[in-house]
mmCIF file of C-alpha atoms in Angstrom:
data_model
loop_
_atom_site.group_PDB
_atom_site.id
_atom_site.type_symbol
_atom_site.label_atom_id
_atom_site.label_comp_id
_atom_site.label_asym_id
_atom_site.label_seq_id
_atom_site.Cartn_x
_atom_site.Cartn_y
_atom_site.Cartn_z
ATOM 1 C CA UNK A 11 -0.792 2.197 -29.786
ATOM 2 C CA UNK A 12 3.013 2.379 -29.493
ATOM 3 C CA UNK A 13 3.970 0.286 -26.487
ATOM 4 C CA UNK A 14 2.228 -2.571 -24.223
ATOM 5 C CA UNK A 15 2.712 -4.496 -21.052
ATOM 6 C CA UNK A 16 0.421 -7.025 -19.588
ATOM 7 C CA UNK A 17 0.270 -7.538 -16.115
ATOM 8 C CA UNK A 18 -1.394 -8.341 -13.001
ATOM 9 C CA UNK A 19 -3.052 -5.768 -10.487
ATOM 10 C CA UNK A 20 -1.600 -7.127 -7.360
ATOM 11 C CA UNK A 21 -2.870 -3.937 -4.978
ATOM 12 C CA UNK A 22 -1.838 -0.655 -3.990
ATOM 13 C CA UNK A 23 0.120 0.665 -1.195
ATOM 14 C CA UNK A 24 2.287 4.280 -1.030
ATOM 15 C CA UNK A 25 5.742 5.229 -2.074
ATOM 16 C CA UNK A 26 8.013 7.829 -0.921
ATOM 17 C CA UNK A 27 10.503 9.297 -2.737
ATOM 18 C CA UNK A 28 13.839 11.014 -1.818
ATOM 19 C CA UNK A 29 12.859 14.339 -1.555
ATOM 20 C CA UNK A 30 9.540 13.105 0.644
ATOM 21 C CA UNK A 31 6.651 13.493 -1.525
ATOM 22 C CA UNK A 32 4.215 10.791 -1.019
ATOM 23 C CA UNK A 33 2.138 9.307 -3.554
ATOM 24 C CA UNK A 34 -0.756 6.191 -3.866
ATOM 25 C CA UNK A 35 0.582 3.784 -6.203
ATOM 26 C CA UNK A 36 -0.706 0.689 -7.575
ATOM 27 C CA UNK A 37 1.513 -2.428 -8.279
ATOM 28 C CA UNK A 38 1.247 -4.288 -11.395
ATOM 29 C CA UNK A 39 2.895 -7.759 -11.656
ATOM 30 C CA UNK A 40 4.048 -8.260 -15.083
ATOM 31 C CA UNK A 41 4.135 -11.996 -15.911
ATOM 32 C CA UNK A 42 2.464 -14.664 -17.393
ATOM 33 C CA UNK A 43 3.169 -13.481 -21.576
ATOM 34 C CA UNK A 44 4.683 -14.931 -24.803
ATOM 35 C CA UNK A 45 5.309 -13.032 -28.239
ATOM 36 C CA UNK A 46 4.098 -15.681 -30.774
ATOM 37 C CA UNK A 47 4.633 -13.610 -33.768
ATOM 38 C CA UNK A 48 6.429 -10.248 -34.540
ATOM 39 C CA UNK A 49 4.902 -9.277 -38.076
ATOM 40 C CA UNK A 50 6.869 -6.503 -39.534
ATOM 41 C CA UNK A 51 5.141 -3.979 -41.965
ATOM 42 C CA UNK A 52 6.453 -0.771 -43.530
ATOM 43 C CA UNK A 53 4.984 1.783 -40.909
ATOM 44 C CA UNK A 54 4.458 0.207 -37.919
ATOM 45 C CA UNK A 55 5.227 -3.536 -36.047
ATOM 46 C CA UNK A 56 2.233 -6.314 -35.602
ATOM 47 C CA UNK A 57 2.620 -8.961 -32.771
ATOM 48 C CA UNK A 58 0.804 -11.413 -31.425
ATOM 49 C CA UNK A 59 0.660 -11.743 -27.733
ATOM 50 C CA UNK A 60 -0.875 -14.568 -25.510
ATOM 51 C CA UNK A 61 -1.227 -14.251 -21.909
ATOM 52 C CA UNK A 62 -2.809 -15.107 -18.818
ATOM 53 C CA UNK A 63 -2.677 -18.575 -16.887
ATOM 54 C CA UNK A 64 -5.570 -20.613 -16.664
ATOM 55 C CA UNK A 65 -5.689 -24.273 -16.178
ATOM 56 C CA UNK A 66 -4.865 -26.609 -19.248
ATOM 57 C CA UNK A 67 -7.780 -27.874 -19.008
ATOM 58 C CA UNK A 68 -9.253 -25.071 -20.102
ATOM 59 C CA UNK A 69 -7.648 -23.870 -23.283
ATOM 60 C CA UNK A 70 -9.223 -24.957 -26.627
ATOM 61 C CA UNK A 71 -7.914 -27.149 -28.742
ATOM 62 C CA UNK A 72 -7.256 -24.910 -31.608
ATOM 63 C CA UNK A 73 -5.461 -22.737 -29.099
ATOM 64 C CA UNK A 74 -3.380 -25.140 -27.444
ATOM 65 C CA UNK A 75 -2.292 -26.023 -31.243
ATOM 66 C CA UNK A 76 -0.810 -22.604 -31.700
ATOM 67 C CA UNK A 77 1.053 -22.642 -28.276
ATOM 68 C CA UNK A 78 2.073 -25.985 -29.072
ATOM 69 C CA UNK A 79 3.582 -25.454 -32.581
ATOM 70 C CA UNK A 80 5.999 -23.281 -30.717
ATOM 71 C CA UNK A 81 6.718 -25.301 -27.608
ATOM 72 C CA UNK A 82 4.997 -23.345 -25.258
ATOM 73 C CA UNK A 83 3.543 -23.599 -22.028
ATOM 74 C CA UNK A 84 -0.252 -22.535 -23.487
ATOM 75 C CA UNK A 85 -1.912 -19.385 -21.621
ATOM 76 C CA UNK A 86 -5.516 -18.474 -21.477
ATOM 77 C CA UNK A 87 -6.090 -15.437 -24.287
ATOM 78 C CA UNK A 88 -4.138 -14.621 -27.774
ATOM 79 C CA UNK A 89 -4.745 -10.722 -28.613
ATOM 80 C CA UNK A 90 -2.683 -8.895 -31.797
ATOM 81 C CA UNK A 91 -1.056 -5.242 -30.983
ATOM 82 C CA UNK A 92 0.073 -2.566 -33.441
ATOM 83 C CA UNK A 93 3.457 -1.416 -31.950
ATOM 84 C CA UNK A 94 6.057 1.164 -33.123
ATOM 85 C CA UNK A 95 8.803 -0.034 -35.448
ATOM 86 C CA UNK A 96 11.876 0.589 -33.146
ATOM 87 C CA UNK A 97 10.955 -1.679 -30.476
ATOM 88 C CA UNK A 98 13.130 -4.472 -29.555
ATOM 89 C CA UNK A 99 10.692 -7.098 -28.939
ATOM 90 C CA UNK A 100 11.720 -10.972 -30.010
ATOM 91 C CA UNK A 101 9.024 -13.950 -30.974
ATOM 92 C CA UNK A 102 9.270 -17.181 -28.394
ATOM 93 C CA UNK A 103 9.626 -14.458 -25.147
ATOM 94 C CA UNK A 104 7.738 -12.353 -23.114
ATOM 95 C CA UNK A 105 6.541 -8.819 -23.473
ATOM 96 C CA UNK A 106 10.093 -6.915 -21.906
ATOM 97 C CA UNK A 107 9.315 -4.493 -18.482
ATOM 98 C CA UNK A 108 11.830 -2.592 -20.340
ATOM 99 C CA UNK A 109 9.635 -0.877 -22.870
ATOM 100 C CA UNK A 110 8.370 1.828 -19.971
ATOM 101 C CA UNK A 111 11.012 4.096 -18.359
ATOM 102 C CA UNK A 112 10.294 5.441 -15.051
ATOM 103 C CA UNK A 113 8.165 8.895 -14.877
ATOM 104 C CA UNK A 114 7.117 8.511 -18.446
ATOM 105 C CA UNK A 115 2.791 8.675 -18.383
ATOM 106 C CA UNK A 116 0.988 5.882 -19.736
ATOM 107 C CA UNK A 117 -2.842 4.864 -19.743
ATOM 108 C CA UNK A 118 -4.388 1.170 -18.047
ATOM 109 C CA UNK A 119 -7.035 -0.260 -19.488
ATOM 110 C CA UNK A 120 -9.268 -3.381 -17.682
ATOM 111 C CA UNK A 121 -12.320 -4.176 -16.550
ATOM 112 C CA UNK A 122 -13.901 -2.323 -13.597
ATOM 113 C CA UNK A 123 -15.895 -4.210 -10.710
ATOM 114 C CA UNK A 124 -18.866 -5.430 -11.360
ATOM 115 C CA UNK A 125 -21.426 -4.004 -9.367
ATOM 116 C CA UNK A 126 -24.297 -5.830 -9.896
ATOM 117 C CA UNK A 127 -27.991 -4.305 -10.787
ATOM 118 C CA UNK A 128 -28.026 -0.808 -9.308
ATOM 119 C CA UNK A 129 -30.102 1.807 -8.930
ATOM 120 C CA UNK A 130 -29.724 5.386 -10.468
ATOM 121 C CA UNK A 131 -27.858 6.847 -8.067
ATOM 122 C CA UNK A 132 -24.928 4.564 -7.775
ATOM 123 C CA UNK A 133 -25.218 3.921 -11.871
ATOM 124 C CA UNK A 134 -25.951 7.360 -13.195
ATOM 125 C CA UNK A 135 -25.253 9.877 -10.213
ATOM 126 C CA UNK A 136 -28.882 11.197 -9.860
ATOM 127 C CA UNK A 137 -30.034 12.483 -6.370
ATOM 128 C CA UNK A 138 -32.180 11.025 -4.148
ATOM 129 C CA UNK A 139 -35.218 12.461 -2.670
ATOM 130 C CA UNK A 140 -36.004 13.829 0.890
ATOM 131 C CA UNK A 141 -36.091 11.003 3.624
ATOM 132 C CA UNK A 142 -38.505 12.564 5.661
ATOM 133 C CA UNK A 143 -41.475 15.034 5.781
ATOM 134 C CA UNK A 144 -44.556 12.296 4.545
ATOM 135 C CA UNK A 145 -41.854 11.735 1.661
ATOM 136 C CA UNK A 146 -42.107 8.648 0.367
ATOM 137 C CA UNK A 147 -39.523 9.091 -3.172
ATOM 138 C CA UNK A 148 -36.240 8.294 -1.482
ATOM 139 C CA UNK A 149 -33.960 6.509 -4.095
ATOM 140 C CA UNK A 150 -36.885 6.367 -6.950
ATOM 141 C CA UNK A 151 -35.634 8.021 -10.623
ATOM 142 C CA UNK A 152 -38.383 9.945 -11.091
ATOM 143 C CA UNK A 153 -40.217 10.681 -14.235
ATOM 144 C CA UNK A 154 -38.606 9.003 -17.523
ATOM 145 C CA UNK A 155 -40.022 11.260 -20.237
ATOM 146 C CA UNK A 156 -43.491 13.161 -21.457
ATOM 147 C CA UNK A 157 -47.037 11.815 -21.655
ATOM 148 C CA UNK A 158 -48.997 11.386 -24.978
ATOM 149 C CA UNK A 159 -46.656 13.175 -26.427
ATOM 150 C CA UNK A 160 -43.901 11.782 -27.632
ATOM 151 C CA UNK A 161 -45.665 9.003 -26.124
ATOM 152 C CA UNK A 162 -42.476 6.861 -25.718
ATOM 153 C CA UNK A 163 -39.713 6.539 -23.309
ATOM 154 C CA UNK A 164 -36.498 7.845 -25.545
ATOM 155 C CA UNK A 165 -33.676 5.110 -26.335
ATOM 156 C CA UNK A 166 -30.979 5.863 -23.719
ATOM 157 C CA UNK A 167 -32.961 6.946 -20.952
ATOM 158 C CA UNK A 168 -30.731 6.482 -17.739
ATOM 159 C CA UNK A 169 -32.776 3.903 -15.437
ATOM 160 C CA UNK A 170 -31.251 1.380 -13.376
ATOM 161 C CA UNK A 171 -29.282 -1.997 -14.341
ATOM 162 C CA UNK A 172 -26.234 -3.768 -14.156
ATOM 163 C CA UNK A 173 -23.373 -1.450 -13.095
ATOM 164 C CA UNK A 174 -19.447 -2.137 -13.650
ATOM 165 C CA UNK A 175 -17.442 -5.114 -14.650
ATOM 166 C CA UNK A 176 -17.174 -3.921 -18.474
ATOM 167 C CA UNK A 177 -13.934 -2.157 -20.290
ATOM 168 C CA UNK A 178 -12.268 0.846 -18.188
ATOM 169 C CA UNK A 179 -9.131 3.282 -19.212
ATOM 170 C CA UNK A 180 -7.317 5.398 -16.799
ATOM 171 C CA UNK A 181 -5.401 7.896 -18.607
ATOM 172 C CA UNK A 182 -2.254 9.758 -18.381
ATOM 173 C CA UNK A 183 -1.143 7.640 -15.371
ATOM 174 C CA UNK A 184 2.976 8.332 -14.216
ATOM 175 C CA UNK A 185 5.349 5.381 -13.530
ATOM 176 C CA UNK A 186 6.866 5.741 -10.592
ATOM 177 C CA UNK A 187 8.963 2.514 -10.069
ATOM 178 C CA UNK A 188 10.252 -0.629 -12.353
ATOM 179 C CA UNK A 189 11.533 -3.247 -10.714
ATOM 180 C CA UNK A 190 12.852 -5.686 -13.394
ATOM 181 C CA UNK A 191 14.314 -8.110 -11.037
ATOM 182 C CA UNK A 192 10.564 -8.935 -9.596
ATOM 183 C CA UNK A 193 9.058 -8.092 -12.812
ATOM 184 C CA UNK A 194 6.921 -4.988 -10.815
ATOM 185 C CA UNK A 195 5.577 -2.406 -12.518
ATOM 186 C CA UNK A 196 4.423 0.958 -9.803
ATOM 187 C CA UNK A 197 1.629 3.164 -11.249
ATOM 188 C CA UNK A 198 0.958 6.272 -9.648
ATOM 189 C CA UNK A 199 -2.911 6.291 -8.614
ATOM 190 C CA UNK A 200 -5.504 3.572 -8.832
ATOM 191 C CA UNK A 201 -6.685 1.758 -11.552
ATOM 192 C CA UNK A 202 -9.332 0.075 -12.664
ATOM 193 C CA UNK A 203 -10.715 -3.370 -11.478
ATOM 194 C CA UNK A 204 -9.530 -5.749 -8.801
ATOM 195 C CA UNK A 205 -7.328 -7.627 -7.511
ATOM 196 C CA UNK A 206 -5.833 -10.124 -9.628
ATOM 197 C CA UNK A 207 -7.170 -8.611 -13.201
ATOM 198 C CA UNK A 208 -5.401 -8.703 -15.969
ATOM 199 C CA UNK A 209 -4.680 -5.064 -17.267
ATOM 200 C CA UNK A 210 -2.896 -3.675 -20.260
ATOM 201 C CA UNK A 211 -0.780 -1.040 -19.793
ATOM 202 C CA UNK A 212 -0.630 1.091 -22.923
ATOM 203 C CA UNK A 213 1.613 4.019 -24.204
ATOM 204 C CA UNK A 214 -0.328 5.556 -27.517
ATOM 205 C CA UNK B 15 3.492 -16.555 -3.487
ATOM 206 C CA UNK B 16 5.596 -13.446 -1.710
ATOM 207 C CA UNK B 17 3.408 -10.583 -0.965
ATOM 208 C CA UNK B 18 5.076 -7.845 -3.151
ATOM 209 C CA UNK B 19 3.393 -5.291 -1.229
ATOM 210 C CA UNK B 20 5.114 -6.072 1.946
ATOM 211 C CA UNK B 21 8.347 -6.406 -0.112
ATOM 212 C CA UNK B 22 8.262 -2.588 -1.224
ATOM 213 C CA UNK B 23 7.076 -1.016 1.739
ATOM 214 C CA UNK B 24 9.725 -2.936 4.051
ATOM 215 C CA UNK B 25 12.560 -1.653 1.547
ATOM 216 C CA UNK B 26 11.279 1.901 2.188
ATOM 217 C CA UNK B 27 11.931 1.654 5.663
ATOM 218 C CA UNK B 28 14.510 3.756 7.235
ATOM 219 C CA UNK B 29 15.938 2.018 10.407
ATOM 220 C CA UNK B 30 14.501 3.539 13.553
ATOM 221 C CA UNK B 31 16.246 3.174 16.955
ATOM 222 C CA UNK B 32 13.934 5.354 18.641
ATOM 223 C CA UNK B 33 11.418 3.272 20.766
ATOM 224 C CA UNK B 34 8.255 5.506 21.498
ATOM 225 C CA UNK B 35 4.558 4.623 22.730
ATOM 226 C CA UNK B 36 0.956 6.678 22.942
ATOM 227 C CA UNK B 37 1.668 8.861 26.156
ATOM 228 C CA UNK B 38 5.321 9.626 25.700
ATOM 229 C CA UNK B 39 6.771 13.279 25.764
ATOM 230 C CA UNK B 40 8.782 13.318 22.245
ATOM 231 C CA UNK B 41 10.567 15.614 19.943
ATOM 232 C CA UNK B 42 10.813 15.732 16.098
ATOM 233 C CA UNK B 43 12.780 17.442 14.179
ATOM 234 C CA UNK B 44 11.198 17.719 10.330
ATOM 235 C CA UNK B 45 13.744 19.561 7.515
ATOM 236 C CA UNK B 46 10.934 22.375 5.908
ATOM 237 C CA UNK B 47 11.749 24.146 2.809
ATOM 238 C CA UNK B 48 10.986 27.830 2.617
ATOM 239 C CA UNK B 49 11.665 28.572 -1.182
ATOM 240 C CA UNK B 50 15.563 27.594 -2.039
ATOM 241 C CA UNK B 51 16.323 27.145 1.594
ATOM 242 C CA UNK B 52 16.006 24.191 4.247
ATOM 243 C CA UNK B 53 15.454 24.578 7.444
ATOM 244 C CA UNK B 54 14.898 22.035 10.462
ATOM 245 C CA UNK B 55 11.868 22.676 12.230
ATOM 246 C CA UNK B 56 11.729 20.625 15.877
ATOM 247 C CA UNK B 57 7.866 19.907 17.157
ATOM 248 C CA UNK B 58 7.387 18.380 20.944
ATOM 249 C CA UNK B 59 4.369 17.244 22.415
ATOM 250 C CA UNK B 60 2.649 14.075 23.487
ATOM 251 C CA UNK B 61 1.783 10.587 20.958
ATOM 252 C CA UNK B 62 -1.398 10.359 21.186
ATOM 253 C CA UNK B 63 -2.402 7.953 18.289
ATOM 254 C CA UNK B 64 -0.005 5.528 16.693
ATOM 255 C CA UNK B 65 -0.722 3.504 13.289
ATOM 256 C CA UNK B 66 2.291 0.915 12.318
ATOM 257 C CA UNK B 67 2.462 -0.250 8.952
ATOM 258 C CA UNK B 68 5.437 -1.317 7.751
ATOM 259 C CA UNK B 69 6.886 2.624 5.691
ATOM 260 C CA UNK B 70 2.978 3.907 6.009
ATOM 261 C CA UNK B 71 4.048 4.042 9.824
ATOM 262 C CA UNK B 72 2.743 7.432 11.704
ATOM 263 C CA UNK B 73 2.504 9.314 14.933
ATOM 264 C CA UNK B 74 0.404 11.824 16.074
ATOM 265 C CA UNK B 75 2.096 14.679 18.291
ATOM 266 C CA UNK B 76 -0.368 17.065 20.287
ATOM 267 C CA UNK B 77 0.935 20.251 21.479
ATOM 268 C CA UNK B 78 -0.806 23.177 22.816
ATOM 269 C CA UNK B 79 0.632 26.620 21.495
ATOM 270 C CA UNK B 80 -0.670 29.322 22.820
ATOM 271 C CA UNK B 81 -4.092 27.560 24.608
ATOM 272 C CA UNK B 82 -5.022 26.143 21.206
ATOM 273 C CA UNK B 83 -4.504 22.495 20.829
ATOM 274 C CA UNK B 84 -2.168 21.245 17.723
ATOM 275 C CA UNK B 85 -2.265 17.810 16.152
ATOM 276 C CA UNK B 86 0.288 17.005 13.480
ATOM 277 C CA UNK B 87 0.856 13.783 12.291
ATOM 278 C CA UNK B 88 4.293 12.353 10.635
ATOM 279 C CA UNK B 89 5.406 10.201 8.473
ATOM 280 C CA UNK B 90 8.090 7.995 10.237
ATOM 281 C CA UNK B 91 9.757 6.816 7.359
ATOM 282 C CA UNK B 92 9.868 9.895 5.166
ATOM 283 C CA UNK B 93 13.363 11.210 4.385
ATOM 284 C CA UNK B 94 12.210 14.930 6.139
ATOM 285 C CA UNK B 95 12.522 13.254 9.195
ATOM 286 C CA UNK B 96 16.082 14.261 10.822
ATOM 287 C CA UNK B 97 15.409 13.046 14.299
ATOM 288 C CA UNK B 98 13.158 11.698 16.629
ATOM 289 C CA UNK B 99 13.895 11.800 20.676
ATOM 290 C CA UNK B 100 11.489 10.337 23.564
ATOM 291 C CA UNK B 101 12.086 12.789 26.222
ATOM 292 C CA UNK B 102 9.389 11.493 28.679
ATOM 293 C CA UNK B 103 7.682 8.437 28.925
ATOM 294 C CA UNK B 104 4.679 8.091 30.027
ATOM 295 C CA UNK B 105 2.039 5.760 31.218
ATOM 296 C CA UNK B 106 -1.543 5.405 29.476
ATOM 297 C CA UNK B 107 -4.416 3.101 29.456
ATOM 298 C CA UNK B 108 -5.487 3.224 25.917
ATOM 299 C CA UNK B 109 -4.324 3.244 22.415
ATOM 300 C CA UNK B 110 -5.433 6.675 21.446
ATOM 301 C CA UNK B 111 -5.115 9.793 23.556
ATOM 302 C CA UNK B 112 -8.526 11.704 22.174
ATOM 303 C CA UNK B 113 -9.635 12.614 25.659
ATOM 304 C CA UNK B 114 -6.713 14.896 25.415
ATOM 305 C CA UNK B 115 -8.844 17.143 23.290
ATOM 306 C CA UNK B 116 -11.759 17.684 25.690
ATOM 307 C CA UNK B 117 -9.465 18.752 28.755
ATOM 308 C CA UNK B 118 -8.847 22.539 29.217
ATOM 309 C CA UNK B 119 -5.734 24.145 30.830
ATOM 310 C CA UNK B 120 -2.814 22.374 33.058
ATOM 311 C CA UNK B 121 -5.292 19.339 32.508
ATOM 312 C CA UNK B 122 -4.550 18.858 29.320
ATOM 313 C CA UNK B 123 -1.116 18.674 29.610
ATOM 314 C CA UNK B 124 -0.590 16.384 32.461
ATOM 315 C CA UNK B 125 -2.038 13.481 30.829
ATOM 316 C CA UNK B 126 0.180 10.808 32.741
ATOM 317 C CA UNK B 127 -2.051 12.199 36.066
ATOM 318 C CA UNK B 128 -0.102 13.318 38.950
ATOM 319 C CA UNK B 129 2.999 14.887 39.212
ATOM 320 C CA UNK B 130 4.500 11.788 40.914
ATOM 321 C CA UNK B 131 3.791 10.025 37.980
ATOM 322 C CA UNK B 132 6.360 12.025 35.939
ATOM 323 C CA UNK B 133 8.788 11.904 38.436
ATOM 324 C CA UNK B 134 8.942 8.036 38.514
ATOM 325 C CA UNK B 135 9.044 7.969 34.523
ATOM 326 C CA UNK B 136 11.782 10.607 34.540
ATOM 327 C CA UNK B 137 13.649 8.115 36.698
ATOM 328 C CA UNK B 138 12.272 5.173 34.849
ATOM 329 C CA UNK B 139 14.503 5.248 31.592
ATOM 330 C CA UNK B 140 18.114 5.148 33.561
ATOM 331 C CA UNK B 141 16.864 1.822 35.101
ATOM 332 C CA UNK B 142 15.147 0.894 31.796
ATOM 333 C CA UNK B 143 19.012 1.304 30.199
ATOM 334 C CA UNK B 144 20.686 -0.745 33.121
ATOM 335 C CA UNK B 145 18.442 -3.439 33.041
ATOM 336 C CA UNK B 146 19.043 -3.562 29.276
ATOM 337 C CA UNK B 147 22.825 -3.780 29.692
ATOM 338 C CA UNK B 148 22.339 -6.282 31.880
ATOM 339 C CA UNK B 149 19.871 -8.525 30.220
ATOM 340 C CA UNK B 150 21.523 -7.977 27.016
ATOM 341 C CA UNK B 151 25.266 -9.548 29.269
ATOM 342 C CA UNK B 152 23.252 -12.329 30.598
ATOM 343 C CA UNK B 153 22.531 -13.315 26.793
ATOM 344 C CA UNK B 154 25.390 -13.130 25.886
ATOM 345 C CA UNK B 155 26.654 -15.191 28.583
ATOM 346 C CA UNK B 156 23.772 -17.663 28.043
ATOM 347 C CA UNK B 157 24.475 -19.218 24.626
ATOM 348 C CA UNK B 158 27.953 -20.118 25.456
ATOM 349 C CA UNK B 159 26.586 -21.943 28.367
ATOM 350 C CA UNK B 160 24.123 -23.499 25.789
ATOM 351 C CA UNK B 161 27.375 -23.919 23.289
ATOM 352 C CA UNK B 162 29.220 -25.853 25.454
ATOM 353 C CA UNK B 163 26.065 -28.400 27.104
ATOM 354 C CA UNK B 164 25.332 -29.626 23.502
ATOM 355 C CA UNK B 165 28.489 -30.957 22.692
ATOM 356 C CA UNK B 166 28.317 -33.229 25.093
ATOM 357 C CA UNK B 167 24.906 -33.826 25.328
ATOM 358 C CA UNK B 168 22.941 -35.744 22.569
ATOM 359 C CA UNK B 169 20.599 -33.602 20.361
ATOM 360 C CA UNK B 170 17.081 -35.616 21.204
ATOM 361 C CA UNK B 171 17.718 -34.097 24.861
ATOM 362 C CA UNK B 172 17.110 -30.488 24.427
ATOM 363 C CA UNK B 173 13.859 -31.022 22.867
ATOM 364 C CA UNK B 174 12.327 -32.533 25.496
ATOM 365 C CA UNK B 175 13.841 -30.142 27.717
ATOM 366 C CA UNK B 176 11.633 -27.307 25.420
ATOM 367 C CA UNK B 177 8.486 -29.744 25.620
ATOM 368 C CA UNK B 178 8.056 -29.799 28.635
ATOM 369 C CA UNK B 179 8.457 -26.073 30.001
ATOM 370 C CA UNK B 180 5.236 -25.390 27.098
ATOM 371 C CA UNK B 181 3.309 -28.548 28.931
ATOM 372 C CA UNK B 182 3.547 -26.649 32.302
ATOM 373 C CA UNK B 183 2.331 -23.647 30.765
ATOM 374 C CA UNK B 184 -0.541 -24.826 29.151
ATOM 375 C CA UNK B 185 -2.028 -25.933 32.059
ATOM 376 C CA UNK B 186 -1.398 -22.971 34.325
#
């Protein structure tokens, strides 16, 4: 990973540009983070990044220490990121919109919607079986493996459980729009999760 | 919290005189690029469905061209959009026009029903404008009527004088 911004799906909505295209973009808003520690190495640039506001009330101890040491306001999750050398970025201030550049491709990566226990079609894509004609297999998986022989259902089989809410990455999505004075970032496309989740947005 | 949403799509908004409704006659004129060149492209018919949303804000225009029935819908806000111009109003019961698409023939294209209908509506806008003028004088003539009056009259006074006009209403 060479750059990294942490922000805020807010929602999406659709921008048009000068020469009348028209694309579905998502807004990001970018807030909420604090550089702790910029560790310098040889090839590459370590820092520590906290982010995300969650009641006091509900930061550890240990955690509150480290915000405190620095006289900060203390946020909800610390996470380390290998960066590329040149970047400007200083300790004591937040991660800086100014890393992306407009048009330049970049992946998200946060947690999808949780979907709850599903069935195989919604989970794993299978197809369903005829409604009608004395059919009586309409959303059932079918058969899960052989008989005596092997005489075991294989590790992995797809059957149905919980679906979503776990790590997602979009890839190779454009920026269409910074807007540094509101601290907006404009993706082209959706990404994932909802409204509200914290994403990273990530340049490798 | 300020809805950031609403704050880009209102920015992308061009400003648009042009006052149209479902039913009305109207013309637009779209810029279409063939290649290297540009060329403006003008397509009339009636509204017959309308969505407003701040820049995602689009019309539907039904035409008939040569007895088979076109719909194309536009963009308001896009910059392809040279021109818009309501050359008929007309007058319609519902929201969205889809009946259109069931009628055959001259049916189909008198939508505002008779042809007395489209007389009064082509005589319609020239009082619409007057009236305007005038309403838009009588404003202006209002508020230095209302300039003047509070000078001399204490402040608690026009309040009451708002009250009680709402009261009145209320129980009509």
């Amino acid at each position: 990973m060479k750059k990294v911004i942490i922000g805020k799906k807010i929602g999406m909505t659709q921008l048009i540009d000068k020469e009348g295209n028209v694309d579905a973009a998502t807004v990001l808003k970018v807030e909420d983070s604090v550089v702790l520690q910029v560790i310098e190495n040889e090839d590459d640039k370590r820092i520590v990044v906290g982010y995300g506001k969650v009641k006091e009330k509900k930061i550890t101890k240990p955690k509150k220490g480290v915000f405190a040491a620095r006289k900060l306001t203390p946020l909800a999750f610390i996470k380390e990121y290998v960066l590329d050398k040149g970047l400007d970025i200083k300790e004591n201030e937040p991660l800086p919109l100014t890393v992306f550049e407009e048009k330049e491709i970049v992946d998200v990566r946060g947690t999808s919607k949780g979907k709850g226990f599903s069935g195989t079609i919604k989970r794993w894509n299978f197809k369903r079986g005829p409604m009608a004609h004395g059919s009586k297999s309409h959303r059932i998986p079918g058969s899960i493996g052989g008989g005596t022989d092997p005489g075991k259902v294989f590790k992995g089989q797809k059957m149905a459980g919980h679906h979503g809410d776990k790590g997602a990455t979009i890839k190779n999505l454009k920026v269409l729009k910074i807007d540094e004075a509101r601290g907006l970032l404009v993706l082209k496309g959706a990404i994932p999760g909802k409204k509200g989740n914290i994403v990273e947005v990530i340049k490798k | 919290m300020t809805n950031y949403i609403e704050v880009l799509e209102k920015e992308q908004e061009k400003k648009i005189e042009v006052e149209m409704h479902v039913g009305d006659t109207v013309a637009i004129s779209q810029i279409i690029a063939e290649g290297d060149k540009q060329r403006v492209q003008k397509y009339e018919g009636t509204v017959t469905k309308m969505s407003n949303n701040h820049s995602k804000k689009t019309v539907t225009i039904r035409k008939i061209i040569d007895s088979i029935g076109v719909e194309k819908t536009f963009l308001i806000h896009s910059p392809l959009i040279k021109k818009i111009k309501v050359l008929k109003k007309g007058k319609v019961r519902r929201a969205r026009l889809f009946y259109l698409r069931d009628r055959v023939g001259l049916k189909a294209r008198r939508i505002k029903g008779s042809n007395r209908q489209i007389k009064d509506v082509s005589e319609e806008p020239k009082k619409e404008v007057t009236q305007e003028v005038k309403s838009e004088e009588k404003q202006e003539v209002a508020p230095v009527a209302k300039v003047e009056a509070p000078v001399a009259q204490p402040a608690v006074e026009a309040p009451k004088a708002e009250n009680t006009p709402k009261k009145t209403e209320t129980k009509a």
